[in-house]
PDB file of C-alpha atoms in Angstrom:
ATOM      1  CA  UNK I   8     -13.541  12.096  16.780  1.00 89.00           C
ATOM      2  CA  UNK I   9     -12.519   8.914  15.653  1.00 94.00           C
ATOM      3  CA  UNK I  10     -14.349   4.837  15.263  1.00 97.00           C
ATOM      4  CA  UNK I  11     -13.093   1.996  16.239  1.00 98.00           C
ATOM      5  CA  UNK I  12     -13.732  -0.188  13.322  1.00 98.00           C
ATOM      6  CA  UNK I  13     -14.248  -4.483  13.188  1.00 97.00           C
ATOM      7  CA  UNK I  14     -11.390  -5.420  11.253  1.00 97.00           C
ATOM      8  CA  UNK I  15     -11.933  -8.892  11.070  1.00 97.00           C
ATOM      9  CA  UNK I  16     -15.661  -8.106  10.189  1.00 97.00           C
ATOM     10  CA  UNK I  17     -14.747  -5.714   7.263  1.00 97.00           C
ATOM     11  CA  UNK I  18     -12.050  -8.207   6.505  1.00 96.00           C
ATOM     12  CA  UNK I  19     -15.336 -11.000   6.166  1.00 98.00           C
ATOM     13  CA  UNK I  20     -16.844  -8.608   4.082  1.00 98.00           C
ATOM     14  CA  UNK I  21     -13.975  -7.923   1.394  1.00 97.00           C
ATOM     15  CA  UNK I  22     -13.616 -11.681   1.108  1.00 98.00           C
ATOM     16  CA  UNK I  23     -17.519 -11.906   0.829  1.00 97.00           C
ATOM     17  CA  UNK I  24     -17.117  -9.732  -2.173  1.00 97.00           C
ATOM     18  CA  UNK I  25     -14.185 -11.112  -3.500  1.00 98.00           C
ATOM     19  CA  UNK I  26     -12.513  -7.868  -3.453  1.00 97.00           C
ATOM     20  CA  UNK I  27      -8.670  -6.643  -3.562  1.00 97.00           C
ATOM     21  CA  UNK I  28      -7.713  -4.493  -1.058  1.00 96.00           C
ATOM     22  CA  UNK I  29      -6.233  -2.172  -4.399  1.00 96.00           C
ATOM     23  CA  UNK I  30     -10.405  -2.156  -5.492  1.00 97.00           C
ATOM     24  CA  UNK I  31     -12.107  -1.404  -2.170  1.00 97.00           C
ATOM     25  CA  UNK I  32      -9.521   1.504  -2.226  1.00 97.00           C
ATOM     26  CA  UNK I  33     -10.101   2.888  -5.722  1.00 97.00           C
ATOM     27  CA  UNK I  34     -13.966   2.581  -4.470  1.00 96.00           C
ATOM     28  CA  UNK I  35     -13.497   4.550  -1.348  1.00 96.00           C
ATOM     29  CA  UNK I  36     -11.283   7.189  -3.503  1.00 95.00           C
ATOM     30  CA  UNK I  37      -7.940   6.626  -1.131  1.00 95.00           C
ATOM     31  CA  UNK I  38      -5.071   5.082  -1.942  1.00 96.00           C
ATOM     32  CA  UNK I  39      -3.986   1.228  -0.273  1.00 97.00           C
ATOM     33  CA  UNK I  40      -1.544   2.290   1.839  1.00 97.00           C
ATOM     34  CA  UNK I  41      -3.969   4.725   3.241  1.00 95.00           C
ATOM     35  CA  UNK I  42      -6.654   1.473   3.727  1.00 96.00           C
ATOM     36  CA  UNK I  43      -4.291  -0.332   4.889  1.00 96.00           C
ATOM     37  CA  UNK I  44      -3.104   2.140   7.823  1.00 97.00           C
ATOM     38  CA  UNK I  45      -6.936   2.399   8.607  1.00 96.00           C
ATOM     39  CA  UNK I  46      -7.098  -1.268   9.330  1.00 96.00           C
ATOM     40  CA  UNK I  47      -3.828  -1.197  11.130  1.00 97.00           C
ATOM     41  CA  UNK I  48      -5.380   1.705  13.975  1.00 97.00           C
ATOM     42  CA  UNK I  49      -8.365   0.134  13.601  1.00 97.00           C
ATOM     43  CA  UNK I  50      -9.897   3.342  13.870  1.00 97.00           C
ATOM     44  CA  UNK I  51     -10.556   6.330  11.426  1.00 97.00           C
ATOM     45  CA  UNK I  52     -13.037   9.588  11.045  1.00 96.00           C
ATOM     46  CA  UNK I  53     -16.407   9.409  10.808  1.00 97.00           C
ATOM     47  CA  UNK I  54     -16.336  10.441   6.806  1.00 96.00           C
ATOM     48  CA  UNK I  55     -13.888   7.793   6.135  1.00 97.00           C
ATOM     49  CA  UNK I  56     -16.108   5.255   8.029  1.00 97.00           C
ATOM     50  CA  UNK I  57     -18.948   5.919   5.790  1.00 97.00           C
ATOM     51  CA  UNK I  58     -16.779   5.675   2.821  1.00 97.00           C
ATOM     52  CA  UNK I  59     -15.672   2.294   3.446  1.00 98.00           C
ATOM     53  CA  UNK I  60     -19.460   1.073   4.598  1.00 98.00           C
ATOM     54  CA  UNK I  61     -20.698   2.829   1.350  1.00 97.00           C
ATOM     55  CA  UNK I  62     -17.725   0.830  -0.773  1.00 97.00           C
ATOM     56  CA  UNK I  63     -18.941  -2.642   0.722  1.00 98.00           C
ATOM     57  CA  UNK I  64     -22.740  -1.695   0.331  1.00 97.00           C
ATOM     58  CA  UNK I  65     -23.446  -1.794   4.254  1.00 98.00           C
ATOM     59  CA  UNK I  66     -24.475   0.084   6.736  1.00 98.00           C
ATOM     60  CA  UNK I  67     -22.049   1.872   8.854  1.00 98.00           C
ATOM     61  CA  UNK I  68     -23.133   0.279  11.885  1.00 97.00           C
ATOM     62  CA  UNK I  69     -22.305  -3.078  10.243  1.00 97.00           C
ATOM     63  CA  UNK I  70     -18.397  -1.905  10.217  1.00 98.00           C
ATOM     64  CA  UNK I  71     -18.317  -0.170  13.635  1.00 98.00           C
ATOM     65  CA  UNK I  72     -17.471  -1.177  16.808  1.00 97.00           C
ATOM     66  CA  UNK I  73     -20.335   0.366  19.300  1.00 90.00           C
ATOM     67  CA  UNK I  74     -18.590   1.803  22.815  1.00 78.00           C
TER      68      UNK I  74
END
């Protein structure tokens, strides 16, 4: 099962933060090229999903895409 993700929300949100893509990865425990795949599909698991919501302090629902 996979999630379509908002890209250009959890793009908003990384600039919100003033993060590097290098620092939301060392928070989500992946590596960048791995993030950066993720954003490419614009999808990814349900675990990683939650990672990346946990790493930008939202809720997953805020990084989803509801079908």
């Amino acid at each position: 099962v996979r999630m379509k993700l908002d890209v250009f929300a959890i793009k908003l949100l990384i600039a919100e933060r003033e993060l590097k893509i290098t620092e939301l990865a060392k928070k989500m425990g992946c590596r960048t090229e791995s993030l950066h795949q993720i954003f490419r599909r614009g999808s990814c698991t349900p675990k990683t999903a939650g990672r990346l919501a946990h790493a930008l302090g939202v809720p997953v629902e805020a990084i989803v895409i509801k079908e």
